[in-house]
XYZ file of N, CA and C in Angstrom:
666
model
N 10.662 -0.668 -44.039
C 9.429 -0.051 -43.537
C 8.824 0.830 -44.627
N 7.532 0.679 -44.891
C 6.857 1.467 -45.911
C 6.591 2.877 -45.394
N 6.954 3.892 -46.175
C 6.728 5.268 -45.758
C 5.247 5.603 -45.854
N 4.826 6.553 -45.020
C 3.442 6.990 -45.044
C 3.232 7.892 -46.246
N 2.218 7.602 -47.044
C 2.003 8.327 -48.290
C 1.293 9.656 -48.042
N 1.797 10.694 -48.709
C 1.148 11.993 -48.673
C -0.190 11.923 -49.405
N -1.062 12.849 -49.076
C -2.335 12.981 -49.754
C -2.382 14.385 -50.350
N -1.825 14.583 -51.547
C -1.554 15.921 -52.067
C -2.756 16.832 -52.229
N -3.950 16.286 -52.358
C -5.132 17.123 -52.585
C -6.017 17.262 -51.352
N -5.684 16.534 -50.287
C -6.563 16.514 -49.115
C -5.776 16.732 -47.829
N -6.452 17.324 -46.854
C -5.971 17.393 -45.485
C -7.034 16.752 -44.612
N -6.620 15.918 -43.678
C -7.574 15.202 -42.839
C -7.583 15.753 -41.418
N -8.765 16.018 -40.947
C -8.947 16.471 -39.567
C -9.623 15.367 -38.782
N -8.852 14.717 -37.881
C -9.396 13.683 -37.013
C -9.855 14.329 -35.717
N -11.093 14.053 -35.312
C -11.627 14.701 -34.122
C -12.761 13.841 -33.564
N -13.542 14.400 -32.648
C -14.695 13.666 -32.104
C -15.977 14.177 -32.742
N -17.038 13.440 -32.564
C -18.292 13.743 -33.242
C -18.847 15.114 -32.838
N -18.704 15.486 -31.568
C -19.204 16.782 -31.115
C -18.511 17.923 -31.853
N -17.182 17.845 -31.959
C -16.436 18.870 -32.688
C -16.782 18.839 -34.170
N -17.028 17.648 -34.687
C -17.393 17.516 -36.089
C -18.726 18.176 -36.403
N -19.701 17.997 -35.512
C -20.999 18.634 -35.708
C -20.873 20.156 -35.636
N -19.977 20.632 -34.793
C -19.710 22.077 -34.715
C -19.160 22.597 -36.045
N -18.225 21.866 -36.635
C -17.658 22.273 -37.926
C -18.770 22.426 -38.964
N -19.668 21.457 -39.009
C -20.704 21.445 -40.036
C -21.796 22.482 -39.766
N -22.233 22.604 -38.528
C -23.327 23.523 -38.238
C -22.854 24.980 -38.255
N -21.666 25.240 -37.679
C -21.160 26.614 -37.622
C -20.418 26.998 -38.896
N -20.053 25.991 -39.700
C -19.282 26.206 -40.933
C -17.990 26.955 -40.632
N -17.245 26.386 -39.709
C -15.963 26.976 -39.322
C -15.098 25.918 -38.654
N -13.797 26.098 -38.741
C -12.871 25.323 -37.922
C -12.369 26.252 -36.830
N -12.137 25.709 -35.646
C -11.821 26.538 -34.496
C -10.447 26.194 -33.936
N -9.575 27.199 -33.885
C -8.245 27.040 -33.303
C -8.350 27.273 -31.801
N -7.702 26.387 -31.035
C -7.814 26.423 -29.580
C -6.444 26.481 -28.914
N -6.459 26.704 -27.612
C -5.241 26.811 -26.807
C -4.528 25.457 -26.742
N -3.241 25.403 -27.094
C -2.510 24.124 -27.078
C -1.972 23.733 -25.702
N -2.284 24.494 -24.659
C -1.686 24.239 -23.344
C -2.107 22.902 -22.735
N -3.155 22.273 -23.290
C -3.609 20.991 -22.749
C -3.272 19.826 -23.677
N -2.401 20.062 -24.665
C -1.990 18.974 -25.550
C -1.287 17.878 -24.758
N -1.356 16.663 -25.251
C -0.792 15.509 -24.563
C 0.736 15.528 -24.546
N 1.362 15.972 -25.632
C 2.822 15.945 -25.759
C 3.431 17.149 -25.040
N 4.121 16.883 -23.919
C 4.724 17.951 -23.131
C 5.797 18.710 -23.883
N 6.562 18.024 -24.726
C 7.589 18.701 -25.526
C 6.945 19.688 -26.501
N 5.851 19.266 -27.104
C 5.128 20.111 -28.049
C 4.567 21.345 -27.339
N 3.994 21.130 -26.168
C 3.458 22.251 -25.386
C 4.557 23.253 -25.058
N 5.729 22.745 -24.692
C 6.817 23.637 -24.312
C 7.292 24.471 -25.498
N 7.347 23.875 -26.698
C 7.732 24.626 -27.896
C 6.757 25.780 -28.138
N 5.477 25.485 -27.977
C 4.468 26.520 -28.176
C 4.580 27.607 -27.103
N 4.819 27.200 -25.862
C 4.958 28.165 -24.775
C 6.187 29.047 -24.972
N 7.297 28.441 -25.413
C 8.527 29.189 -25.655
C 8.323 30.214 -26.769
N 7.630 29.819 -27.819
C 7.325 30.725 -28.931
C 6.468 31.890 -28.437
N 5.479 31.585 -27.630
C 4.580 32.625 -27.109
C 5.336 33.611 -26.225
N 6.215 33.087 -25.373
C 6.998 33.942 -24.475
C 7.995 34.800 -25.246
N 8.696 34.181 -26.204
C 9.727 34.887 -26.948
C 9.159 36.052 -27.752
N 7.945 35.873 -28.303
C 7.325 36.928 -29.105
C 6.389 37.810 -28.286
N 6.325 37.528 -26.965
C 5.488 38.302 -26.047
C 4.041 38.359 -26.544
N 3.522 37.193 -26.864
C 2.162 37.090 -27.382
C 1.153 36.986 -26.243
N 0.010 37.554 -26.455
C -1.082 37.388 -25.506
C -1.943 36.181 -25.864
N -1.917 35.808 -27.140
C -2.708 34.666 -27.606
C -1.888 33.813 -28.562
N -1.955 32.489 -28.368
C -1.395 31.533 -29.329
C -2.324 30.332 -29.366
N -2.916 30.100 -30.526
C -3.891 29.027 -30.709
C -3.486 28.169 -31.899
N -4.023 26.965 -31.994
C -3.609 26.069 -33.076
C -4.674 25.031 -33.389
N -4.554 24.463 -34.591
C -5.349 23.303 -35.004
C -4.466 22.461 -35.916
N -4.648 21.147 -35.877
C -3.754 20.237 -36.596
C -4.527 19.370 -37.591
N -3.875 19.108 -38.723
C -4.419 18.247 -39.769
C -3.383 17.192 -40.122
N -3.850 16.057 -40.598
C -2.951 15.013 -41.093
C -2.752 15.205 -42.592
N -1.496 15.301 -42.991
C -1.166 15.506 -44.402
C -0.730 14.175 -45.014
N -1.597 13.190 -44.887
C -1.279 11.856 -45.410
C -2.569 11.066 -45.541
N -2.447 9.908 -46.127
C -3.612 9.046 -46.280
C -4.028 8.470 -44.929
N -5.208 7.888 -44.896
C -5.772 7.341 -43.664
C -4.855 6.287 -43.056
N -4.667 6.350 -41.736
C -3.884 5.340 -41.037
C -4.591 4.935 -39.736
N -4.301 3.740 -39.283
C -4.814 3.259 -37.996
C -4.297 4.146 -36.865
N -3.031 4.552 -36.979
C -2.390 5.409 -35.972
C -3.242 6.647 -35.707
N -3.686 7.330 -36.759
C -4.434 8.563 -36.584
C -5.772 8.329 -35.899
N -6.449 7.260 -36.252
C -7.719 6.955 -35.600
C -7.518 6.699 -34.110
N -6.483 5.950 -33.756
C -6.267 5.583 -32.360
C -5.804 6.763 -31.512
N -4.956 7.615 -32.072
C -4.346 8.693 -31.295
C -5.214 9.947 -31.243
N -5.883 10.272 -32.343
C -6.547 11.565 -32.449
C -8.077 11.505 -32.370
N -8.635 10.322 -32.197
C -10.072 10.220 -31.973
C -10.310 9.366 -30.732
N -11.560 9.368 -30.277
C -11.891 8.627 -29.059
C -12.923 7.559 -29.389
N -12.450 6.354 -29.646
C -13.333 5.212 -29.840
C -14.434 5.426 -30.858
N -15.647 5.026 -30.488
C -16.778 5.031 -31.410
C -17.201 6.431 -31.840
N -16.841 7.459 -31.068
C -17.268 8.822 -31.387
C -16.298 9.550 -32.313
N -15.284 8.864 -32.794
C -14.319 9.496 -33.688
C -14.897 9.786 -35.067
N -14.336 10.803 -35.708
C -14.765 11.170 -37.055
C -13.586 11.824 -37.763
N -13.530 11.677 -39.085
C -12.459 12.271 -39.880
C -13.077 13.088 -41.010
N -12.632 14.333 -41.140
C -13.063 15.207 -42.228
C -11.948 15.297 -43.265
N -12.274 15.017 -44.502
C -11.324 15.186 -45.591
C -11.585 16.532 -46.267
N -10.660 17.464 -46.082
C -10.793 18.810 -46.636
C -10.013 18.928 -47.938
N -10.547 19.701 -48.857
C -9.807 20.070 -50.053
C -8.682 21.016 -49.644
N -7.448 20.594 -49.874
C -6.284 21.346 -49.418
C -6.239 22.753 -50.012
N -6.433 22.857 -51.321
C -6.278 24.140 -51.996
C -7.265 25.171 -51.462
N -8.520 24.798 -51.355
C -9.531 25.735 -50.864
C -9.268 26.164 -49.427
N -8.917 25.197 -48.572
C -8.682 25.521 -47.165
C -7.485 26.447 -47.007
N -6.375 26.124 -47.665
C -5.164 26.935 -47.522
C -5.334 28.322 -48.139
N -6.045 28.411 -49.244
C -6.302 29.718 -49.848
C -7.106 30.610 -48.906
N -8.023 30.032 -48.167
C -8.857 30.817 -47.256
C -8.042 31.391 -46.099
N -6.901 30.774 -45.797
C -6.063 31.236 -44.688
C -5.194 32.424 -45.064
N -4.958 32.573 -46.359
C -3.962 33.536 -46.831
C -4.277 34.978 -46.436
N -5.546 35.341 -46.375
C -5.883 36.724 -46.079
C -6.184 37.007 -44.618
N -5.909 36.065 -43.736
C -6.267 36.231 -42.325
C -5.073 36.717 -41.508
N -5.235 37.846 -40.820
C -4.172 38.381 -39.974
C -3.884 37.437 -38.818
N -2.605 37.271 -38.526
C -2.190 36.463 -37.381
C -2.100 34.978 -37.647
N -2.422 34.554 -38.858
C -2.421 33.125 -39.195
C -1.118 32.732 -39.877
N -0.560 31.602 -39.429
C 0.564 30.943 -40.113
C 0.237 29.461 -40.221
N 0.749 28.808 -41.263
C 0.596 27.358 -41.344
C 1.788 26.758 -42.068
N 2.153 25.551 -41.636
C 3.296 24.843 -42.208
C 3.176 23.368 -41.881
N 3.835 22.556 -42.668
C 4.015 21.158 -42.284
C 5.011 21.094 -41.136
N 4.729 20.240 -40.185
C 5.613 20.072 -39.042
C 6.900 19.380 -39.495
N 8.016 19.819 -38.935
C 9.318 19.194 -39.213
C 9.683 18.319 -38.022
N 10.089 17.099 -38.295
C 10.396 16.139 -37.236
C 11.904 16.006 -37.106
N 12.415 16.326 -35.898
C 13.851 16.424 -35.690
C 14.349 15.404 -34.679
N 15.574 14.906 -34.930
C 16.232 14.010 -33.997
C 16.902 14.818 -32.892
N 17.326 14.128 -31.832
C 18.005 14.798 -30.727
C 19.468 15.050 -31.082
N 19.680 15.961 -32.005
C 21.042 16.245 -32.471
C 21.400 17.716 -32.265
N 20.699 18.396 -31.369
C 20.849 19.845 -31.258
C 22.219 20.271 -30.743
N 22.956 19.363 -30.089
C 24.267 19.737 -29.558
C 25.394 19.502 -30.553
N 25.093 18.854 -31.663
C 26.125 18.616 -32.663
C 26.431 19.902 -33.434
N 27.709 20.154 -33.719
C 28.072 21.372 -34.448
C 27.392 21.483 -35.808
N 27.115 20.352 -36.441
C 26.530 20.357 -37.773
C 25.004 20.470 -37.753
N 24.427 20.488 -36.562
C 22.973 20.497 -36.457
C 22.376 21.789 -36.999
N 21.256 21.648 -37.680
C 20.525 22.817 -38.158
C 19.988 23.609 -36.966
N 20.133 24.914 -37.014
C 19.699 25.755 -35.905
C 18.174 25.734 -35.762
N 17.738 25.854 -34.523
C 16.316 25.958 -34.241
C 15.996 27.428 -34.016
N 15.236 28.036 -34.884
C 14.858 29.427 -34.765
C 13.538 29.535 -33.999
N 13.363 30.635 -33.311
C 12.119 30.835 -32.566
C 10.908 30.720 -33.489
N 11.028 31.242 -34.698
C 9.908 31.208 -35.641
C 9.540 29.788 -36.066
N 10.462 28.841 -35.879
C 10.212 27.444 -36.245
C 9.519 26.652 -35.134
N 9.567 27.151 -33.911
C 9.151 26.352 -32.762
C 7.735 25.775 -32.851
N 6.742 26.496 -33.365
C 5.408 25.887 -33.436
C 5.307 24.732 -34.425
N 6.350 24.556 -35.233
C 6.296 23.563 -36.306
C 7.426 22.537 -36.193
N 7.884 22.301 -34.957
C 8.919 21.303 -34.702
C 8.414 20.253 -33.726
N 8.714 18.984 -34.025
C 8.414 17.908 -33.099
C 9.541 16.883 -33.171
N 9.586 16.033 -32.174
C 10.616 14.987 -32.148
C 10.337 13.931 -33.222
N 11.411 13.319 -33.700
C 11.337 12.369 -34.809
C 10.362 11.211 -34.579
N 10.191 10.692 -33.337
C 9.254 9.581 -33.159
C 7.805 9.919 -33.523
N 7.496 11.203 -33.659
C 6.140 11.601 -34.017
C 5.938 11.718 -35.532
N 6.934 11.375 -36.297
C 6.862 11.578 -37.745
C 5.668 10.885 -38.406
N 5.215 9.721 -37.924
C 4.037 9.109 -38.553
C 2.790 9.997 -38.559
N 2.763 11.035 -37.729
C 1.602 11.923 -37.719
C 1.476 12.707 -39.022
N 2.619 13.044 -39.655
C 2.616 13.813 -40.907
C 1.678 15.021 -40.790
N 1.985 15.866 -39.825
C 1.067 16.935 -39.444
C 1.272 18.233 -40.220
N 0.177 18.848 -40.598
C 0.173 20.238 -41.030
C -0.524 21.023 -39.930
N 0.147 22.077 -39.458
C -0.376 22.829 -38.317
C -0.689 24.268 -38.712
N -1.838 24.740 -38.250
C -2.243 26.132 -38.439
C -2.219 26.808 -37.076
N -1.584 27.981 -36.983
C -1.550 28.709 -35.720
C -2.105 30.119 -35.913
N -2.663 30.642 -34.840
C -3.086 32.042 -34.797
C -2.420 32.678 -33.597
N -1.840 33.864 -33.782
C -1.186 34.557 -32.680
C -1.548 36.034 -32.691
N -1.529 36.626 -31.503
C -1.782 38.053 -31.362
C -0.998 38.584 -30.171
N -0.358 39.698 -30.362
C 0.380 40.355 -29.277
C -0.474 41.363 -28.532
N -1.670 41.627 -29.038
C -2.505 42.686 -28.448
C -3.821 42.180 -27.863
N -4.355 41.094 -28.415
C -5.643 40.592 -27.948
C -5.484 39.238 -27.274
N -6.258 39.035 -26.232
C -6.257 37.745 -25.543
C -7.599 37.067 -25.767
N -7.589 35.993 -26.557
C -8.815 35.249 -26.848
C -8.550 33.762 -26.650
N -9.609 33.005 -26.407
C -9.469 31.566 -26.133
C -9.744 30.709 -27.353
N -10.238 31.336 -28.434
C -10.540 30.587 -29.658
C -10.509 31.541 -30.847
N -10.216 30.968 -32.011
C -10.215 31.759 -33.250
C -10.860 30.915 -34.335
N -11.886 31.457 -34.971
C -12.648 30.720 -35.971
C -12.203 31.067 -37.383
N -12.087 30.039 -38.209
C -11.800 30.212 -39.631
C -13.021 29.731 -40.406
N -13.708 30.613 -41.116
C -14.897 30.199 -41.880
C -14.527 29.200 -42.979
N -15.419 28.251 -43.217
C -15.212 27.278 -44.285
C -16.498 27.135 -45.101
N -16.376 26.507 -46.249
C -17.530 26.142 -47.066
C -17.715 24.621 -46.983
N -18.937 24.186 -46.886
C -19.206 22.741 -46.830
C -18.653 22.046 -48.075
N -18.650 22.746 -49.199
C -18.151 22.145 -50.444
C -16.671 21.798 -50.372
N -15.946 22.354 -49.405
C -14.525 22.013 -49.251
C -14.341 20.649 -48.604
N -15.396 20.119 -47.992
C -15.317 18.822 -47.310
C -15.638 17.727 -48.319
N -14.660 16.925 -48.642
C -14.837 15.876 -49.639
C -15.565 14.659 -49.078
N -15.270 14.342 -47.834
C -15.927 13.198 -47.184
C -15.917 13.402 -45.680
N -16.912 12.840 -45.019
C -16.887 12.672 -43.579
C -16.846 11.174 -43.319
N -15.841 10.725 -42.589
C -15.646 9.296 -42.352
C -15.891 8.996 -40.876
N -16.757 8.032 -40.607
C -17.094 7.675 -39.237
C -16.098 6.669 -38.676
N -16.003 6.658 -37.367
C -15.049 5.798 -36.663
C -15.195 4.328 -37.056
N -14.062 3.626 -37.198
C -14.142 2.186 -37.478
C -14.744 1.396 -36.326
N -14.853 2.021 -35.154
C -15.411 1.331 -33.983
C -16.840 1.765 -33.672
N -17.434 2.579 -34.537
C -18.832 2.951 -34.313
C -19.720 1.738 -34.582
N -20.590 1.367 -33.644
C -21.465 0.211 -33.865
C -22.333 0.389 -35.109
N -22.487 -0.675 -35.855
C -23.269 -0.627 -37.086
C -24.684 -0.112 -36.820
N -25.253 -0.466 -35.692
C -26.623 -0.072 -35.374
C -26.787 1.440 -35.226
N -25.694 2.161 -34.993
C -25.762 3.609 -34.778
C -25.451 4.416 -36.031
N -24.835 3.798 -37.007
C -24.286 4.557 -38.137
C -25.337 5.329 -38.911
N -26.443 4.694 -39.244
C -27.443 5.358 -40.083
C -28.025 6.576 -39.393
N -28.254 6.486 -38.097
C -28.786 7.628 -37.351
C -27.796 8.792 -37.372
N -26.511 8.480 -37.235
C -25.488 9.530 -37.267
C -25.414 10.156 -38.656
N -25.454 9.324 -39.686
C -25.423 9.835 -41.060
C -26.617 10.754 -41.322
N -27.801 10.339 -40.890
C -28.999 11.153 -41.100
C -28.927 12.466 -40.315
N -28.369 12.419 -39.109
C -28.209 13.634 -38.297
C -27.294 14.628 -38.998
N -26.192 14.135 -39.555
C -25.265 15.004 -40.265
C -25.926 15.604 -41.503
N -26.637 14.795 -42.250
C -27.248 15.284 -43.495
C -28.451 16.198 -43.249
N -28.979 16.203 -42.032
C -30.055 17.131 -41.688
C -29.540 18.542 -41.413
N -28.234 18.693 -41.253
C -27.653 20.015 -41.023
C -27.740 20.818 -42.320
N -28.168 22.076 -42.265
C -28.282 22.885 -43.480
C -27.002 22.884 -44.318
N -27.162 22.579 -45.602
C -26.032 22.554 -46.519
C -25.337 21.216 -46.636
N -25.770 20.237 -45.827
C -25.058 18.949 -45.777
C -25.847 17.794 -46.397
N -26.962 18.078 -47.048
C -27.823 17.025 -47.563
C -27.087 16.076 -48.501
N -26.201 16.603 -49.348
C -25.508 15.763 -50.330
C -24.084 15.407 -49.904
N -23.738 15.736 -48.675
C -22.388 15.455 -48.188
C -22.148 13.950 -48.103
N -20.997 13.516 -48.581
C -20.645 12.099 -48.501
C -20.246 11.754 -47.070
N -20.996 10.858 -46.455
C -20.724 10.396 -45.094
C -20.675 8.876 -45.135
N -19.578 8.317 -44.681
C -19.443 6.862 -44.767
C -18.544 6.338 -43.663
N -18.593 5.038 -43.471
C -17.726 4.377 -42.501
C -16.422 3.973 -43.182
N -15.375 3.873 -42.391
C -14.112 3.387 -42.923
C -14.073 1.862 -42.853
N -13.392 1.263 -43.808
C -13.231 -0.193 -43.811
C -11.874 -0.599 -43.244
N -11.232 0.321 -42.525
C -9.860 0.107 -42.068
C -9.694 -1.154 -41.222
N -10.641 -1.403 -40.313
C -10.490 -2.572 -39.442
C -11.471 -3.684 -39.777
N -12.244 -3.502 -40.848
C -13.198 -4.554 -41.201
C -13.489 -4.600 -42.682
N -12.446 -4.415 -43.497
C -12.626 -4.344 -44.931
C -13.006 -5.676 -45.562
N -14.126 -5.711 -46.275
C -14.573 -6.956 -46.897
C -13.636 -7.393 -48.018
N -13.089 -6.431 -48.772
C -12.182 -6.781 -49.855
C -10.915 -7.424 -49.300
N -10.367 -6.836 -48.229
C -9.167 -7.405 -47.601
C -9.452 -8.820 -47.104
N -10.598 -8.994 -46.463
C -10.933 -10.319 -45.922
C -11.112 -11.333 -47.037
N -11.716 -10.899 -48.146
C -11.895 -11.813 -49.274
C -10.556 -12.239 -49.847
N -9.621 -11.296 -49.914
C -8.283 -11.613 -50.423
C -7.572 -12.607 -49.511
N -7.704 -12.393 -48.196
C -7.060 -13.291 -47.240
C -7.664 -14.689 -47.337
N -8.986 -14.776 -47.385
C -9.645 -16.078 -47.458
C -9.344 -16.792 -48.771
N -9.098 -16.002 -49.816
C -8.815 -16.607 -51.108
C -7.351 -16.799 -51.407
N -6.487 -16.458 -50.434
C -5.050 -16.558 -50.667
C -4.630 -18.015 -50.860
N -3.730 -18.242 -51.794
C -3.172 -19.568 -52.036
C -1.965 -19.760 -51.139
N -1.977 -20.794 -50.320
C -0.881 -21.070 -49.409
C -0.048 -22.212 -49.962
N 1.231 -21.979 -50.085
C 2.145 -23.017 -50.538
C 2.130 -24.170 -49.544
N 2.096 -25.398 -50.042
C 2.008 -26.565 -49.186
C 3.116 -26.663 -48.172
N 4.313 -26.173 -48.515
C 5.448 -26.267 -47.599
C 5.312 -25.321 -46.442
N 4.382 -24.330 -46.541
C 4.222 -23.366 -45.456
C 3.105 -23.739 -44.518
N 2.329 -24.761 -44.857
C 1.245 -25.172 -43.964
C 1.797 -25.809 -42.705
N 1.114 -25.592 -41.598
C 1.555 -26.172 -40.333
C 0.567 -27.215 -39.857
């Protein structure tokens, strides 16, 4: 099995078009309450961390720390309205360093070996960054915000448009809609020169040309 390749200079945020327009117009990424996440085990880890530290607020946002995959499009976006932002890793992470209450780490994927004597201990401080091994293809980097004194439903991290290397539209967005979406994005202040394009993941012309031009050994023909 081929391992999923890291993307050392980029972090990818897969989301929906509405959230994407918010990122561009407000020039911020927004951390939200994880209590409605799909993975119940993940929710419980976050809840346990919040309870153990007696926090009033625990919020999070997730990025893919790997190259583009079909898995990410299917799991983290919704059909034709999906969008992926490629952020410059260095600029984004540097901006987090001076923010109170912020932590970020790559998620660690663990097997069900917690009862074995040799198993690595699970510390409370690790809980927001632990997931079960079957989720490893996500290759997630997670940012969390916590507060023991304030109760808020969202936390904004300011960004610069220049940190966004590309905006990639869903592979299932109808061709007839793409240009209008691209023009809408570029009409947002500061986004005129932003690279906005469709992915060729499910309809790549180069891949199709290679397949059509492939030489088939006569003994393999049916």
